[in-house]
Amino acid sequence: MKTLFVIAFTSVVINGALAQSFNLGPCPKVNTVENFDIERYSGLWYEYERSFLMIFELGGKCVTANYSANSDGTVNVVNSQISSITGSESSITGTARVDDEACNNTTCGKLIVTFPMPVIGEVDGTYWVLETDYTSYSVVWSCTDYKVIHASYAWVLTRDRNPSEAVVQQTTNLYANNNPEFILMTKTNQENC
Ligand SMILES: *[C@@H]1O[C@H](CO)[C@@H](O)[C@H](O)[C@H]1NC(C)=O
Ligand SMILES: *[C@@H]1O[C@H](CO)[C@@H](O)[C@H](O)[C@H]1NC(C)=O
Ligand SMILES: *[C@@H]1O[C@H](CO)[C@@H](O)[C@H](O)[C@H]1NC(C)=O
């Protein structure tokens, strides 16, 4: 229960929403990008959509993620958003690194993101890049195994705050093709930012 709370809490802090989807069994196998290029992945991304929100009003708007390469090969992660309730801006800074074990010592798109949390200390989450062209979209998936269930979370990032219909269509197709389970996506409010 403690772990579930931590995950839910992490989601609230990082994504402004309780957006985990719980399913039976272990995490399903999914394909991630090969030869993941952290340099090309760096820079600013806008959250276009994310998993279904269980508590809608907690969702922040104008959500962005800014990635930059650290000299030690890890990635600096800055997630920002504006509270839909108070209108105040907040951000959280973490670190991402390629999960060598999950990638079998190659540079695949399976990352681990660590965020420092008040009281509970550091919290790790998986960050799997299912598909990206580095220049317009990225389809990301996160899954955590518990004993008999798994919790998954998905989101789509775009380089443009308001991506073209063609880009949106592409991410939808990619997500449907690669993801073995259905997760309802909700568009992130990127207006009046
Ligand atoms: C993103 O991070 C880089 C590196 O820290 C910084 O130079 C840049 O200003 C940031 N961009 C935004 C929009 O915050
Ligand atoms: C891991 O990599 C090694 C060496 O490249 C390879 O022989 C092995 O088949 C790989 N294992 C998996 C599960 O892909
Ligand atoms: C990856 O490399 C490390 C160090 O060389 C080794 O200890 C580990 O067993 C390797 N992991 C896999 C999955 O091959």
PDB file of N, CA, C and O and ligand atoms in Angstrom, residues 100-101 104-105, ligand 3:
ATOM      1  N   ASP A 100      20.355   0.162 -17.947  1.00  0.00           N
ATOM      2  CA  ASP A 100      21.257  -0.797 -18.611  1.00  0.00           C
ATOM      3  C   ASP A 100      20.752  -2.237 -18.534  1.00  0.00           C
ATOM      4  O   ASP A 100      20.899  -3.015 -19.468  1.00  0.00           O
ATOM      5  N   GLU A 101      20.167  -2.573 -17.399  1.00  0.00           N
ATOM      6  CA  GLU A 101      19.685  -3.940 -17.223  1.00  0.00           C
ATOM      7  C   GLU A 101      18.535  -4.233 -18.186  1.00  0.00           C
ATOM      8  O   GLU A 101      18.552  -5.220 -18.924  1.00  0.00           O
ATOM      9  N   ASN A 104      19.687  -4.452 -21.705  1.00  0.00           N
ATOM     10  CA  ASN A 104      20.722  -5.453 -21.965  1.00  0.00           C
ATOM     11  C   ASN A 104      22.008  -4.774 -22.442  1.00  0.00           C
ATOM     12  O   ASN A 104      22.632  -5.180 -23.411  1.00  0.00           O
ATOM     13  N   ASN A 105      22.361  -3.717 -21.747  1.00  0.00           N
ATOM     14  CA  ASN A 105      23.589  -2.958 -22.016  1.00  0.00           C
ATOM     15  C   ASN A 105      23.659  -2.323 -23.408  1.00  0.00           C
ATOM     16  O   ASN A 105      24.742  -2.080 -23.916  1.00  0.00           O
TER      17      ASN A 105
HETATM   18  C1  LIG B   3      25.749  -5.380 -18.351  1.00  0.00           C
HETATM   19  O1  LIG B   3      27.114  -5.107 -18.111  1.00  0.00           O
HETATM   20  C2  LIG B   3      27.496  -5.266 -16.757  1.00  0.00           C
HETATM   21  C3  LIG B   3      28.938  -4.786 -16.607  1.00  0.00           C
HETATM   22  O2  LIG B   3      29.701  -5.158 -17.715  1.00  0.00           O
HETATM   23  C4  LIG B   3      27.309  -6.734 -16.349  1.00  0.00           C
HETATM   24  O3  LIG B   3      27.682  -6.921 -15.005  1.00  0.00           O
HETATM   25  C5  LIG B   3      25.850  -7.087 -16.525  1.00  0.00           C
HETATM   26  O4  LIG B   3      25.643  -8.467 -16.239  1.00  0.00           O
HETATM   27  C6  LIG B   3      25.364  -6.799 -17.937  1.00  0.00           C
HETATM   28  N1  LIG B   3      23.917  -6.958 -17.996  1.00  0.00           N
HETATM   29  C7  LIG B   3      23.305  -7.653 -18.938  1.00  0.00           C
HETATM   30  C8  LIG B   3      21.835  -7.725 -18.848  1.00  0.00           C
HETATM   31  O5  LIG B   3      23.924  -8.213 -19.832  1.00  0.00           O
END
